[in-house]
């Protein structure tokens, strides 16, 4: 099992007992990576049988609250339980604006960030960065309004997955996701209620089909889907396996 992906949350900022805000835990055996850090992510980690104490690297796609509200919670939890925090360093990666975002958080919570001497911030732009050993994590610019936003791809031990974050369909995302084993993709709204800067099942199907990915997991679904099945709509455009994520689901690659 080179790579295990756990869906910590598959929803949005709208509170739901079934779907927390979208976040992923990725484990390689040696390392743990968190992708996005929205509300309730620490509780979701506990439910997944792990804990914030061993987090080492967090990749933020963009600074909307559903993807970042847990950062203050996390730092405060570590600072108040420092003896049990096992990692030598916590590295927070994010698109341009990370340092400004954290400065503002520091002002808001009275030196929360300043006190976190284990914390390192890394602003990233498009392009690959290598993370120790076999893991390689790349980023591509997402299309999500005026804000800087990224999609991520991780290649490790001969397998790969892509996490879109929030984005509309783009050809560069098709290239970026080319032949990934797994596409964990936002699927915010039904096709007849499309919103700029987000994907619908039709867009996801085109993306998955053109990129030739091995399988699709749908996350970041707004309640507007009601009882309809977004996976069925994706399958009209894509022949591979499609799953609607549920919180706590794990996928082994
Ligand atoms: Zn967003
Ligand atoms: Zn979002």
CSV table of C-alpha atoms and ligand atoms in Angstrom, one decimal:
chain,number,residue,atom,x,y,z
A,1,UNK,CA,0.0,0.0,0.0
A,2,UNK,CA,2.1,2.9,-1.2
A,3,UNK,CA,-0.6,5.5,-0.6
A,4,UNK,CA,-3.7,5.7,1.5
A,5,UNK,CA,-6.2,8.5,1.0
A,6,UNK,CA,-8.8,9.1,3.8
A,7,UNK,CA,-11.7,11.5,3.1
A,8,UNK,CA,-11.9,13.5,6.3
A,9,UNK,CA,-14.7,15.6,4.9
A,10,UNK,CA,-16.6,15.7,1.6
A,11,UNK,CA,-18.8,18.7,2.1
A,12,UNK,CA,-18.7,22.5,2.1
A,13,UNK,CA,-19.0,25.4,4.5
A,14,UNK,CA,-22.7,24.5,4.9
A,15,UNK,CA,-23.0,22.6,8.2
A,16,UNK,CA,-24.0,19.0,7.8
A,17,UNK,CA,-24.0,16.0,10.1
A,18,UNK,CA,-23.0,13.8,7.1
A,19,UNK,CA,-20.4,15.9,5.4
A,20,UNK,CA,-17.8,18.0,7.0
A,21,UNK,CA,-15.9,20.5,5.0
A,22,UNK,CA,-13.6,18.8,2.4
A,23,UNK,CA,-10.2,17.7,3.6
A,24,UNK,CA,-8.0,14.7,2.9
A,25,UNK,CA,-5.5,12.8,5.0
A,26,UNK,CA,-2.8,11.1,2.9
A,27,UNK,CA,-0.5,8.5,4.4
A,28,UNK,CA,2.5,6.9,2.7
A,29,UNK,CA,3.7,4.6,5.5
A,30,UNK,CA,6.4,7.0,6.6
A,31,UNK,CA,4.6,10.3,6.4
A,32,UNK,CA,1.2,12.0,6.8
A,33,UNK,CA,-0.1,14.8,4.7
A,34,UNK,CA,-3.2,16.9,5.2
A,35,UNK,CA,-4.8,18.6,2.2
A,36,UNK,CA,-6.9,21.5,3.4
A,37,UNK,CA,-7.8,22.4,6.9
A,38,UNK,CA,-11.4,23.5,7.3
A,39,UNK,CA,-13.8,23.4,10.2
A,40,UNK,CA,-13.9,20.2,12.2
A,41,UNK,CA,-10.8,18.7,10.7
A,42,UNK,CA,-9.2,17.9,14.0
A,43,UNK,CA,-12.3,16.0,15.1
A,44,UNK,CA,-12.3,14.2,11.7
A,45,UNK,CA,-8.6,13.1,12.3
A,46,UNK,CA,-9.6,11.7,15.7
A,47,UNK,CA,-12.4,9.8,14.1
A,48,UNK,CA,-10.0,8.4,11.5
A,49,UNK,CA,-8.0,6.9,14.4
A,50,UNK,CA,-5.1,9.4,14.2
A,51,UNK,CA,-4.4,12.8,15.7
A,52,UNK,CA,-3.1,16.3,15.1
A,53,UNK,CA,-0.1,15.4,17.2
A,54,UNK,CA,1.7,13.7,14.3
A,55,UNK,CA,0.9,16.1,11.5
A,56,UNK,CA,3.9,17.2,9.5
A,57,UNK,CA,2.8,18.8,6.3
A,58,UNK,CA,-0.4,20.6,5.4
A,59,UNK,CA,-1.2,21.7,1.8
A,60,UNK,CA,-3.8,24.4,1.5
A,61,UNK,CA,-5.6,24.9,-1.8
A,62,UNK,CA,-6.9,28.4,-1.1
A,63,UNK,CA,-8.0,30.7,1.7
A,64,UNK,CA,-11.7,30.3,1.7
A,65,UNK,CA,-13.0,29.5,5.2
A,66,UNK,CA,-14.2,26.0,4.4
A,67,UNK,CA,-10.5,25.2,3.6
A,68,UNK,CA,-8.8,27.1,6.3
A,69,UNK,CA,-10.9,27.6,9.4
A,70,UNK,CA,-9.2,24.7,11.2
A,71,UNK,CA,-5.7,26.3,11.0
A,72,UNK,CA,-6.2,28.5,14.1
A,73,UNK,CA,-7.8,25.5,15.9
A,74,UNK,CA,-4.8,23.3,15.0
A,75,UNK,CA,-2.1,25.7,16.1
A,76,UNK,CA,-4.0,26.5,19.3
A,77,UNK,CA,-4.4,22.8,20.1
A,78,UNK,CA,-0.7,22.1,19.5
A,79,UNK,CA,0.3,25.1,21.7
A,80,UNK,CA,-1.9,23.9,24.5
A,81,UNK,CA,-0.7,20.3,24.2
A,82,UNK,CA,2.8,20.8,23.2
A,83,UNK,CA,4.3,18.0,25.1
A,84,UNK,CA,2.4,15.5,23.0
A,85,UNK,CA,3.1,17.1,19.7
A,86,UNK,CA,5.5,14.5,18.1
A,87,UNK,CA,6.6,16.2,14.9
A,88,UNK,CA,9.8,18.2,14.8
A,89,UNK,CA,8.2,20.7,12.5
A,90,UNK,CA,4.9,21.5,11.0
A,91,UNK,CA,5.2,22.8,7.4
A,92,UNK,CA,2.2,24.7,6.0
A,93,UNK,CA,2.2,25.0,2.2
A,94,UNK,CA,-0.2,27.4,0.5
A,95,UNK,CA,-0.6,29.6,-2.6
A,96,UNK,CA,0.6,33.2,-2.7
A,97,UNK,CA,-0.8,35.1,0.2
A,98,UNK,CA,0.0,32.5,2.9
A,99,UNK,CA,2.3,34.8,4.9
A,100,UNK,CA,-0.2,37.6,4.8
A,101,UNK,CA,-3.0,35.2,5.8
A,102,UNK,CA,-1.0,34.0,8.8
A,103,UNK,CA,0.0,37.5,9.8
A,104,UNK,CA,-3.7,38.4,10.0
A,105,UNK,CA,-4.4,35.2,12.0
A,106,UNK,CA,-1.6,36.2,14.3
A,107,UNK,CA,-3.2,39.6,14.9
A,108,UNK,CA,-6.6,38.1,15.4
A,109,UNK,CA,-5.6,35.5,17.9
A,110,UNK,CA,-2.9,37.6,19.7
A,111,UNK,CA,0.4,36.0,18.6
A,112,UNK,CA,-0.9,32.5,18.0
A,113,UNK,CA,1.4,32.1,15.0
A,114,UNK,CA,4.4,33.9,16.6
A,115,UNK,CA,4.2,31.5,19.5
A,116,UNK,CA,4.2,28.5,17.1
A,117,UNK,CA,8.0,28.1,16.8
A,118,UNK,CA,7.6,24.7,15.2
A,119,UNK,CA,5.8,26.2,12.3
A,120,UNK,CA,7.3,26.8,8.9
A,121,UNK,CA,5.4,28.5,6.0
A,122,UNK,CA,6.1,27.8,2.4
A,123,UNK,CA,4.3,29.8,-0.3
A,124,UNK,CA,4.1,27.8,-3.5
A,125,UNK,CA,3.2,28.6,-7.1
A,126,UNK,CA,2.7,26.4,-10.1
A,127,UNK,CA,5.4,23.8,-10.5
A,128,UNK,CA,6.6,20.6,-8.8
A,129,UNK,CA,8.2,20.4,-5.5
A,130,UNK,CA,9.9,17.3,-4.1
A,131,UNK,CA,9.2,16.1,-0.6
A,132,UNK,CA,11.6,13.6,0.8
A,133,UNK,CA,12.2,10.2,-0.6
A,134,UNK,CA,9.7,8.9,-3.1
A,135,UNK,CA,7.0,11.6,-2.7
A,136,UNK,CA,6.6,14.3,-5.2
A,137,UNK,CA,3.9,16.9,-4.9
A,138,UNK,CA,3.1,19.3,-7.7
A,139,UNK,CA,0.7,22.2,-8.0
A,140,UNK,CA,-1.2,23.9,-10.8
A,141,UNK,CA,-3.2,27.1,-10.7
A,142,UNK,CA,-6.9,26.5,-10.3
A,143,UNK,CA,-9.7,28.6,-11.8
A,144,UNK,CA,-11.6,29.8,-8.7
A,145,UNK,CA,-12.5,33.5,-9.1
A,146,UNK,CA,-9.9,36.2,-8.5
A,147,UNK,CA,-8.3,34.5,-5.6
A,148,UNK,CA,-5.1,32.5,-5.9
A,149,UNK,CA,-6.0,28.8,-5.7
A,150,UNK,CA,-4.2,25.6,-6.5
A,151,UNK,CA,-4.9,22.0,-7.4
A,152,UNK,CA,-2.4,19.4,-6.1
A,153,UNK,CA,-1.0,16.2,-7.4
A,154,UNK,CA,1.0,13.6,-5.5
A,155,UNK,CA,3.1,10.9,-7.0
A,156,UNK,CA,4.5,8.3,-4.6
A,157,UNK,CA,5.8,4.7,-5.1
A,158,UNK,CA,4.5,4.4,-8.6
A,159,UNK,CA,0.9,5.7,-7.9
A,160,UNK,CA,-0.6,9.1,-8.1
A,161,UNK,CA,-3.6,11.1,-7.1
A,162,UNK,CA,-4.9,14.6,-7.9
A,163,UNK,CA,-7.0,16.8,-5.6
A,164,UNK,CA,-8.6,19.6,-7.4
A,165,UNK,CA,-9.5,21.9,-4.5
A,166,UNK,CA,-12.1,24.4,-5.7
A,167,UNK,CA,-12.0,25.0,-9.5
A,168,UNK,CA,-13.8,25.3,-12.7
A,169,UNK,CA,-12.9,23.0,-15.6
A,170,UNK,CA,-9.6,24.0,-17.4
A,171,UNK,CA,-7.4,22.4,-20.0
A,172,UNK,CA,-4.4,22.8,-17.8
A,173,UNK,CA,-6.1,20.7,-15.1
A,174,UNK,CA,-6.7,18.0,-17.7
A,175,UNK,CA,-2.9,18.0,-18.5
A,176,UNK,CA,-2.1,18.1,-14.8
A,177,UNK,CA,-4.3,15.1,-14.0
A,178,UNK,CA,-3.1,13.1,-16.9
A,179,UNK,CA,-3.3,9.3,-16.1
A,180,UNK,CA,-3.5,9.8,-12.4
A,181,UNK,CA,-4.7,6.7,-10.6
A,182,UNK,CA,-7.2,8.6,-8.6
A,183,UNK,CA,-8.9,12.0,-9.1
A,184,UNK,CA,-10.5,13.4,-5.9
A,185,UNK,CA,-12.5,16.2,-7.3
A,186,UNK,CA,-14.8,18.9,-6.2
A,187,UNK,CA,-18.3,18.6,-7.7
A,188,UNK,CA,-20.1,21.5,-6.1
A,189,UNK,CA,-23.3,21.9,-8.0
A,190,UNK,CA,-25.7,20.1,-10.4
A,191,UNK,CA,-25.3,20.8,-14.1
A,192,UNK,CA,-28.4,22.9,-14.3
A,193,UNK,CA,-27.3,25.1,-11.4
A,194,UNK,CA,-23.7,25.7,-12.4
A,195,UNK,CA,-21.7,28.4,-10.6
A,196,UNK,CA,-18.6,30.0,-12.0
A,197,UNK,CA,-15.3,28.8,-10.4
A,198,UNK,CA,-16.7,25.4,-9.6
A,199,UNK,CA,-17.3,22.0,-11.3
A,200,UNK,CA,-20.5,20.2,-12.0
A,201,UNK,CA,-20.8,16.5,-12.8
A,202,UNK,CA,-20.6,17.2,-16.5
A,203,UNK,CA,-17.3,19.1,-16.1
A,204,UNK,CA,-16.0,16.3,-13.8
A,205,UNK,CA,-16.9,13.7,-16.4
A,206,UNK,CA,-15.1,15.6,-19.2
A,207,UNK,CA,-12.1,16.2,-17.0
A,208,UNK,CA,-11.8,12.5,-15.9
A,209,UNK,CA,-12.4,11.2,-19.4
A,210,UNK,CA,-9.9,13.6,-21.2
A,211,UNK,CA,-7.2,13.1,-18.5
A,212,UNK,CA,-7.6,9.3,-18.6
A,213,UNK,CA,-7.6,8.9,-14.8
A,214,UNK,CA,-8.1,5.5,-13.2
A,215,UNK,CA,-11.0,6.5,-10.9
A,216,UNK,CA,-13.0,9.4,-9.5
A,217,UNK,CA,-14.1,10.3,-6.0
A,218,UNK,CA,-16.5,13.2,-5.7
A,219,UNK,CA,-16.2,15.7,-2.8
A,220,UNK,CA,-17.2,19.3,-2.0
A,221,UNK,CA,-20.9,18.7,-2.9
A,222,UNK,CA,-23.4,21.4,-1.9
A,223,UNK,CA,-26.8,20.3,-0.5
A,224,UNK,CA,-28.4,21.5,-3.8
A,225,UNK,CA,-28.0,18.0,-5.2
A,226,UNK,CA,-30.9,16.9,-3.0
A,227,UNK,CA,-31.6,13.2,-3.7
A,228,UNK,CA,-30.1,13.2,-7.2
A,229,UNK,CA,-26.9,11.1,-7.7
A,230,UNK,CA,-24.0,13.2,-9.0
A,231,UNK,CA,-22.0,10.0,-9.9
A,232,UNK,CA,-24.7,9.0,-12.4
A,233,UNK,CA,-24.3,12.3,-14.2
A,234,UNK,CA,-20.5,11.9,-14.3
A,235,UNK,CA,-20.8,8.4,-15.8
A,236,UNK,CA,-22.5,9.9,-18.9
A,237,UNK,CA,-19.1,11.3,-19.8
A,238,UNK,CA,-16.6,9.0,-18.2
A,239,UNK,CA,-16.4,5.2,-18.3
A,240,UNK,CA,-14.2,4.5,-15.2
A,241,UNK,CA,-15.3,4.0,-11.6
A,242,UNK,CA,-17.0,6.9,-9.9
A,243,UNK,CA,-17.8,7.1,-6.2
A,244,UNK,CA,-19.6,9.8,-4.2
A,245,UNK,CA,-17.3,10.2,-1.2
A,246,UNK,CA,-18.5,9.7,2.4
A,247,UNK,CA,-16.7,11.0,5.4
A,248,UNK,CA,-14.2,8.6,6.8
A,249,UNK,CA,-13.8,6.6,3.5
A,250,UNK,CA,-10.4,5.3,2.7
A,251,UNK,CA,-8.9,4.5,-0.7
A,252,UNK,CA,-5.7,2.5,-1.0
A,253,UNK,CA,-3.5,3.0,-4.0
B,1,LIG,ZN1,-13.4,28.2,-2.5
B,2,LIG,ZN1,-14.7,25.2,-0.9
